[in-house]
GROMACS .gro file of C-alpha atoms in nm:
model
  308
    1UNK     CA    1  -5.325  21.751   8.855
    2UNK     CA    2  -4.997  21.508   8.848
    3UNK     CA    3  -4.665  21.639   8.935
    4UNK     CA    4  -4.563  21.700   8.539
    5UNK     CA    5  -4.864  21.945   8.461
    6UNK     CA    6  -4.760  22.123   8.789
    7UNK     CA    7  -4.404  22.172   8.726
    8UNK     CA    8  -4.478  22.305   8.367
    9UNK     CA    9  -4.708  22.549   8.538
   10UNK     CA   10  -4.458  22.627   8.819
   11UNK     CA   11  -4.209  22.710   8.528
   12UNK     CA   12  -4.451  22.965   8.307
   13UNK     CA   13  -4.496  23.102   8.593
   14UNK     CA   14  -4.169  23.162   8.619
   15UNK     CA   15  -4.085  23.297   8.311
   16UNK     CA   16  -4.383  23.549   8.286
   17UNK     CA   17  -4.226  23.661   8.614
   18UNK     CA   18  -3.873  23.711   8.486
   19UNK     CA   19  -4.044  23.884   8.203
   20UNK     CA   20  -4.256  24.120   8.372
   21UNK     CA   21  -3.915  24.189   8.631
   22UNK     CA   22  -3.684  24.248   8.315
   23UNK     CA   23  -3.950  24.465   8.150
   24UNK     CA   24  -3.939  24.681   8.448
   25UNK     CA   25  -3.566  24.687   8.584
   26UNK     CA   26  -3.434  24.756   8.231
   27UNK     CA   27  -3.413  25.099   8.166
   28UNK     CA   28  -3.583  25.252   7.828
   29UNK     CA   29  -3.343  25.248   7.509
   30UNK     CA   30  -3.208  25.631   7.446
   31UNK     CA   31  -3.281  25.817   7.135
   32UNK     CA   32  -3.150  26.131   6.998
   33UNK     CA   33  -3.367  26.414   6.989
   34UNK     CA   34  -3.461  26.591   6.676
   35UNK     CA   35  -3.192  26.824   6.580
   36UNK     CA   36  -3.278  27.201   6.561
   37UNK     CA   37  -3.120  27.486   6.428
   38UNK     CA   38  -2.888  27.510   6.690
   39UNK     CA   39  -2.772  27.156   6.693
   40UNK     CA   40  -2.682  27.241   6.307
   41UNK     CA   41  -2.471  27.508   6.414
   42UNK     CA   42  -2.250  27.303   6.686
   43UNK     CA   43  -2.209  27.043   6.449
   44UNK     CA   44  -2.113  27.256   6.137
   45UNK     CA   45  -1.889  27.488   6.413
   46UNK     CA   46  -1.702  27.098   6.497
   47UNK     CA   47  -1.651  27.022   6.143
   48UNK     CA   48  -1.511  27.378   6.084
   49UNK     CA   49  -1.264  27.296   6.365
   50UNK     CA   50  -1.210  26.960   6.240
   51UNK     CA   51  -1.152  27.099   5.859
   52UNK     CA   52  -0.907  27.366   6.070
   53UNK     CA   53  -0.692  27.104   6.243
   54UNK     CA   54  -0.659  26.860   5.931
   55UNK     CA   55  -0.533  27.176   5.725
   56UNK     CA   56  -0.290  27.234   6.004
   57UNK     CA   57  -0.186  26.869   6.055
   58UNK     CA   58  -0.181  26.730   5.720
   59UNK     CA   59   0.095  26.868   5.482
   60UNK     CA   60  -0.051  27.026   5.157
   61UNK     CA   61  -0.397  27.015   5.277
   62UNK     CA   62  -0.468  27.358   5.296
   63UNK     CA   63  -0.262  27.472   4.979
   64UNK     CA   64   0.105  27.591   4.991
   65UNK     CA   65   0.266  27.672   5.319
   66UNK     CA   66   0.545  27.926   5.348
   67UNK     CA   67   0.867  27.725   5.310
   68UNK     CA   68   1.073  27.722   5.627
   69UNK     CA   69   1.396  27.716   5.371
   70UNK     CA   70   1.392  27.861   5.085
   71UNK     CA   71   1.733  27.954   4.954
   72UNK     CA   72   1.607  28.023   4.594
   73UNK     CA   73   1.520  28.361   4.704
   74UNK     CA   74   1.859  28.471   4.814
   75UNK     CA   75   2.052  28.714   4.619
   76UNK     CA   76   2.354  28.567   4.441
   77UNK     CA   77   2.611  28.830   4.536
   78UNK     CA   78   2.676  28.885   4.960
   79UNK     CA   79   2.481  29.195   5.074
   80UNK     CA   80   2.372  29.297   5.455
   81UNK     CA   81   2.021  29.395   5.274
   82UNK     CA   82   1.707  29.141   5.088
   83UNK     CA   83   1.448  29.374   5.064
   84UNK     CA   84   1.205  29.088   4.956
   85UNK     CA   85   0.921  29.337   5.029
   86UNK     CA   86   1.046  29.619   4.844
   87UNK     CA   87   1.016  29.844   5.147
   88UNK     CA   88   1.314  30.033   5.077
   89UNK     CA   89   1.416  30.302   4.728
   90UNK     CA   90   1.732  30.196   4.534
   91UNK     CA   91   1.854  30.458   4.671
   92UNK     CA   92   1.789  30.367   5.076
   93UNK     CA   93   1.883  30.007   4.977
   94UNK     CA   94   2.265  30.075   4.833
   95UNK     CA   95   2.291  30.393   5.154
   96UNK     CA   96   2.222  30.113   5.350
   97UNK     CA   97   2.441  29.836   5.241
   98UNK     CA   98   2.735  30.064   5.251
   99UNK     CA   99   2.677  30.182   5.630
  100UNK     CA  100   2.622  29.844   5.700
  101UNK     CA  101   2.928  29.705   5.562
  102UNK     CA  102   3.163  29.964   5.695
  103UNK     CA  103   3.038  29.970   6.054
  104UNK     CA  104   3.069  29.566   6.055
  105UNK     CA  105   3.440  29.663   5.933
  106UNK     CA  106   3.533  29.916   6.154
  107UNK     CA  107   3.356  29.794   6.473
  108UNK     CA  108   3.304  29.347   6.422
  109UNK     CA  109   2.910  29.390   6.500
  110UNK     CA  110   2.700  29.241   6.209
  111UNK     CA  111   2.425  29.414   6.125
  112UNK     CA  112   2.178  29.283   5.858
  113UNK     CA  113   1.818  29.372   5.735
  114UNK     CA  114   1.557  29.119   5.564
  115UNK     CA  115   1.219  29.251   5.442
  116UNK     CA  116   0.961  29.016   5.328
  117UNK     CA  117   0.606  28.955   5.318
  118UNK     CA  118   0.433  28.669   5.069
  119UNK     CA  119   0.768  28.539   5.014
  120UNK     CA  120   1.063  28.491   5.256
  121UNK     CA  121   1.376  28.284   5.252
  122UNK     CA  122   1.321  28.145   5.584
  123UNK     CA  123   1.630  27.948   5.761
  124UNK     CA  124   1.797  28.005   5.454
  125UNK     CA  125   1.953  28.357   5.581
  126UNK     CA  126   2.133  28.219   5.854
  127UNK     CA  127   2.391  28.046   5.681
  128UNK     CA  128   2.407  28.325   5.396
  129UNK     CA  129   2.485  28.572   5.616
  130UNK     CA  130   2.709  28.304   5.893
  131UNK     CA  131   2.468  28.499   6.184
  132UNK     CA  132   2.666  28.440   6.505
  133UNK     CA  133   2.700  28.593   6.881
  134UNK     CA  134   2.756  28.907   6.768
  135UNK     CA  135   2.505  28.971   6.501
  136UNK     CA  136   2.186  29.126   6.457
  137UNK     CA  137   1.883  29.031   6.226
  138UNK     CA  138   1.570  29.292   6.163
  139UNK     CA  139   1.290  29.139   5.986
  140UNK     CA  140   1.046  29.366   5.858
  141UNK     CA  141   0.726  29.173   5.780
  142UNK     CA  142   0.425  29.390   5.739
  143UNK     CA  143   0.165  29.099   5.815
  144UNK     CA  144   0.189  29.075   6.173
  145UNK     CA  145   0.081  29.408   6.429
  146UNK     CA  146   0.384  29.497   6.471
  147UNK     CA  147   0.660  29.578   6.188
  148UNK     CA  148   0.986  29.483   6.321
  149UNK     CA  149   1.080  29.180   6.506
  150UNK     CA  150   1.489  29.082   6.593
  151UNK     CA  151   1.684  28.807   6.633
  152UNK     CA  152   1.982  28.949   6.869
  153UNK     CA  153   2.277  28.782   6.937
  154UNK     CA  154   2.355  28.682   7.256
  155UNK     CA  155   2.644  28.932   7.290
  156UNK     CA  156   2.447  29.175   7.263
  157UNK     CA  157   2.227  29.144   7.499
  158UNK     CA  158   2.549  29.214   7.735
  159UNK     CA  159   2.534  29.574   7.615
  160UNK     CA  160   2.135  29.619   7.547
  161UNK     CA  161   1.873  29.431   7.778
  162UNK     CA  162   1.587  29.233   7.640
  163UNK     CA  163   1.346  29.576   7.774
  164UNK     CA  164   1.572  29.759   7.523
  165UNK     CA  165   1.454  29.570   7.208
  166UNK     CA  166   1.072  29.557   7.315
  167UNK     CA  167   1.133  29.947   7.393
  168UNK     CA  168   1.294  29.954   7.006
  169UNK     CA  169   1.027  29.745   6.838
  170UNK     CA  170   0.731  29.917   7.001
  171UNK     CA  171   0.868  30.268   6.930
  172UNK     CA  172   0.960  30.250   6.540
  173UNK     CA  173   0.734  29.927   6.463
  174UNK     CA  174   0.426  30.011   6.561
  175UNK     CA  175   0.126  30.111   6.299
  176UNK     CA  176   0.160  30.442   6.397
  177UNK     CA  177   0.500  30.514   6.361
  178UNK     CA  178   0.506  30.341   6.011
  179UNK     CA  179   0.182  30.519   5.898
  180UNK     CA  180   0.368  30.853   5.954
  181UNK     CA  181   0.722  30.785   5.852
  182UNK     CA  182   0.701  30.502   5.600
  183UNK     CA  183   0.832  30.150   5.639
  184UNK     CA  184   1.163  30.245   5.528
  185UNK     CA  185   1.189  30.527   5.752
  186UNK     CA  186   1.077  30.256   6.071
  187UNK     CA  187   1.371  29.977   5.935
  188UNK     CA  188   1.633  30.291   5.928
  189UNK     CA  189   1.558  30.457   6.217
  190UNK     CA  190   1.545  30.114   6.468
  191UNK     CA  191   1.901  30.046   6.284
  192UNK     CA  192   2.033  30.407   6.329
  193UNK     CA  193   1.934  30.348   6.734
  194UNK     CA  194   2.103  30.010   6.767
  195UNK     CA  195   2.425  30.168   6.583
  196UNK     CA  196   2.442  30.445   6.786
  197UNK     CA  197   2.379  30.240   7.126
  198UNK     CA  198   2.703  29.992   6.980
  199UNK     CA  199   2.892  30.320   6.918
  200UNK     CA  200   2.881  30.385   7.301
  201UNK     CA  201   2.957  30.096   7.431
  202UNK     CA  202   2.569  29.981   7.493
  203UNK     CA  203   2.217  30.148   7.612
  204UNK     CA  204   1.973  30.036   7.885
  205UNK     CA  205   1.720  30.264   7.738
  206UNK     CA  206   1.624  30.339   7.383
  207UNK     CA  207   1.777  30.678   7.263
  208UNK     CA  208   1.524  30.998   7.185
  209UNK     CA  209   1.299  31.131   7.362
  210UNK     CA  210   0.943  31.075   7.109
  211UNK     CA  211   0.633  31.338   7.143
  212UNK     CA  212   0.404  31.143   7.245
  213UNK     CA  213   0.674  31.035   7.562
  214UNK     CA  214   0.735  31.334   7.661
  215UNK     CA  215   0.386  31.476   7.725
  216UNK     CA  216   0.319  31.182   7.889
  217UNK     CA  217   0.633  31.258   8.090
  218UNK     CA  218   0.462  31.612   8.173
  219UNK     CA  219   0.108  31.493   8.238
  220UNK     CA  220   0.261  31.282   8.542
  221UNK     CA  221   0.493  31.598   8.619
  222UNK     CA  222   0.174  31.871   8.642
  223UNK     CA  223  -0.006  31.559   8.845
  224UNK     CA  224   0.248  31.523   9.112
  225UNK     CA  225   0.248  31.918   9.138
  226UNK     CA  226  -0.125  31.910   9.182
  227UNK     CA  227  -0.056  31.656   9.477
  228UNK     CA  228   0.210  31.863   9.647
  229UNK     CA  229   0.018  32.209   9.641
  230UNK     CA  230  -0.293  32.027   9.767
  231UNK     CA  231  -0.084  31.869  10.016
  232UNK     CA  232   0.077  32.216  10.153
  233UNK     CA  233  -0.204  32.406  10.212
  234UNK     CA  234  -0.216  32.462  10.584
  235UNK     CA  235  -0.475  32.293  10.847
  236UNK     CA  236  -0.402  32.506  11.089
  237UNK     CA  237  -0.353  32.853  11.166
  238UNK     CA  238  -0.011  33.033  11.183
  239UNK     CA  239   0.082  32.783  10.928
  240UNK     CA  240   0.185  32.881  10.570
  241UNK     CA  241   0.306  32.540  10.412
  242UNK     CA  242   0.207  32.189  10.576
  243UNK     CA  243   0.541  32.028  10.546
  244UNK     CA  244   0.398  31.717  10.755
  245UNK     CA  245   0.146  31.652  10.456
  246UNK     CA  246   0.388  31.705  10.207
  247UNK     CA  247   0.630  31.426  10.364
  248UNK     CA  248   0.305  31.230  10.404
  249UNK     CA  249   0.268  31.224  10.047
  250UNK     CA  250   0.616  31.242   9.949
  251UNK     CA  251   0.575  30.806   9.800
  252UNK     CA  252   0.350  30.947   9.586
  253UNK     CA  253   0.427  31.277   9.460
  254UNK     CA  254   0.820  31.145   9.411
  255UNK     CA  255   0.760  30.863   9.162
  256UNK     CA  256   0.545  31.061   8.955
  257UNK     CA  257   0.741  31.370   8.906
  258UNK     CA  258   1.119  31.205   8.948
  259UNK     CA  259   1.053  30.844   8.820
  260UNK     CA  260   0.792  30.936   8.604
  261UNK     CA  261   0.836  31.287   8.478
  262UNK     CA  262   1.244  31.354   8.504
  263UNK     CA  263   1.358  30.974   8.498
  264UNK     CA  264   1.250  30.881   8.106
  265UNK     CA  265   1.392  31.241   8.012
  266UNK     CA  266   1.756  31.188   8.214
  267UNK     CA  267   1.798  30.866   8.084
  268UNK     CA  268   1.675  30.918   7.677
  269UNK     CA  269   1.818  31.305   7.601
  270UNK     CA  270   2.077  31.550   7.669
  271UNK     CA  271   1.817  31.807   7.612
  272UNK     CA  272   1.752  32.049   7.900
  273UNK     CA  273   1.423  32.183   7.783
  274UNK     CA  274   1.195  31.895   7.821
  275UNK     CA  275   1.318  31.886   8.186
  276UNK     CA  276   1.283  32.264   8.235
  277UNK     CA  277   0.905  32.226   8.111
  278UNK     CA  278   0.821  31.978   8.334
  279UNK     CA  279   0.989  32.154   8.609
  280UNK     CA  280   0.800  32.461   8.537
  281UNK     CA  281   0.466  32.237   8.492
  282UNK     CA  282   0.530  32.068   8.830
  283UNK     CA  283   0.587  32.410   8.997
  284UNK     CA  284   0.307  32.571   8.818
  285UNK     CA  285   0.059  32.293   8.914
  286UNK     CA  286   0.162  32.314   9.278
  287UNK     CA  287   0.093  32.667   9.321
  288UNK     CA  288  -0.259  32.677   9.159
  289UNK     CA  289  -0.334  32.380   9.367
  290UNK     CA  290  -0.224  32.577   9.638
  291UNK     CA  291  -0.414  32.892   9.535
  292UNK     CA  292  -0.744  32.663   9.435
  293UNK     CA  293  -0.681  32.515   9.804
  294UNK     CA  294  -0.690  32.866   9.956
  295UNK     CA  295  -0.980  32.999   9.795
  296UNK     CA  296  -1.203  32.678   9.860
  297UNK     CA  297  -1.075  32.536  10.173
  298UNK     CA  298  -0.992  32.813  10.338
  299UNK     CA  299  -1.317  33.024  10.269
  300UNK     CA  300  -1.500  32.681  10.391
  301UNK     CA  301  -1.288  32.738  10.714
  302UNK     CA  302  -1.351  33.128  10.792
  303UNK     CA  303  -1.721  33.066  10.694
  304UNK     CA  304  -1.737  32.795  10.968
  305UNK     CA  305  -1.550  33.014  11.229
  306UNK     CA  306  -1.784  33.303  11.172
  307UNK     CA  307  -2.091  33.094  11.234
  308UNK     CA  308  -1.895  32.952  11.584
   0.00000   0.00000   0.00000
């Protein structure tokens, strides 16, 4: 064999080799498996959220958006009132506008009222209205969870904390309060609390003392009594009350009957009868415990002395 025929051998060999060596280093080409149902579902779930974010990003893709200034819908007279939504009577409505107008005259704080619900005038209402430092916007819009939402000033929030207006917008705005009394009677009653609290010179607390606070005021009141008579009956013989437990328990005991059950009263009402009630519930609830202490406790005790 001469050196040509050789070479030509040397090389196929070759190649086979580099072949057969790329046939097995390389790895296998990936394919997608059959889709099942639940590969469906992700990918109709993605183009949901796609479809989502396109209505979102793209303006007029989804239909018409609430216009963010919309002056056509403001009245063509001044008034402190747009009852867009219609929540108020004629009647409410012109009540309103006058007690609005003169308390702006007779004390500078301007107080204005905007109901709305498919349509709303947006930015618009600031400059009808000239909303400064010292004014107050309530926006009644039905749609969210809770009715009321305010845009405060920022000199008010010298005379009434930021705590104040959550306190006032959970109290008259939530569905509860608006199922019973009516959306009209949740718009006047939030504005009768913030005209009172300017009338005085401010409030750190929301004004009234509802129901529903004050038994919650005397469930924490008959608790703390239930501590303290549990606490006072006496380990030891010769004993009547166990002051030493009492103190013990004193952290406890305190907050809920003074921060708990006298501190929302003191600070909401003049009234003295929710505070004699939960006086008389924390003093009842301390002597049963007592009693309930006695007649358990103690017959526990004598039984165990008898049998020593």
């Amino acid at each position: 064999m001469d050196d040509g025929t050789m070479r030509m051998a040397a090389d196929g060999a070759a190649g086979a080799a580099a072949v057969t060596a790329a046939k097995v280093q390389s790895p296998q080409r990936w394919r997608p498996a059959p889709s099942g149902p639940l590969g469906r579902r992700l990918g109709a779930a993605l183009a949901t959220v796609c479809l989502v974010l396109v209505t979102w990003v793209l303006p007029g893709a989804g239909g018409p958006a609430l216009a963010a200034d919309n002056p056509q819908l403001l009245p063509d007279h001044p008034t402190p009132v747009i009852d867009l939504a219609k929540a108020l009577t004629d009647g409410e409505r012109g009540a309103l506008e006058s007690e609005l107008e003169d308390f702006e005259a007779t004390s500078g704080w301007k107080l204005r009222v905007l109901t709305q619900y498919e349509r709303t005038p947006g930015l618009a209402v600031k400059g009808f209205w000239d909303l400064d430092e010292r004014s107050l916007l309530l926006v009644a819009d039905p749609r969210g969870g809770n009715l009321l939402n305010f845009n405060v000033g920022e000199a008010l929030f010298a005379l009434m904390p930021r705590t104040f207006w959550v306190e006032l917008q959970t109290r008259y705005g939530n569905q509860f309060y608006v199922r019973d009394h009516g959306e009209d009677g949740s718009i006047l009653s939030a504005i009768h609390a913030v005209k009172g609290c300017l009338a005085i010179g401010g409030c750190q607390v929301v004004p009234g003392l509802p129901q529903e606070q004050w038994i919650l005021t005397l469930c924490t009141s008959i608790l703390g009594g239930l501590i303290v008579g549990f606490a006072a009956f006496p380990r030891q013989e010769g004993r009547r009350v166990e002051w030493t437990w009492v103190l013990l328990l004193s952290p406890l005991w305190v907050i809920l009957f003074v921060a708990l059950g006298m501190g929302p009263i003191i600070t909401r009402t003049h009234d003295v009868l929710p505070l004699l009630r939960n006086v008389l519930g924390f003093l009842g609830a301390a002597v049963l415990a007592y009693l309930i202490a006695q007649k358990t406790l103690g017959g526990v005790r004598l039984e165990g002395k008898g049998e020593g």
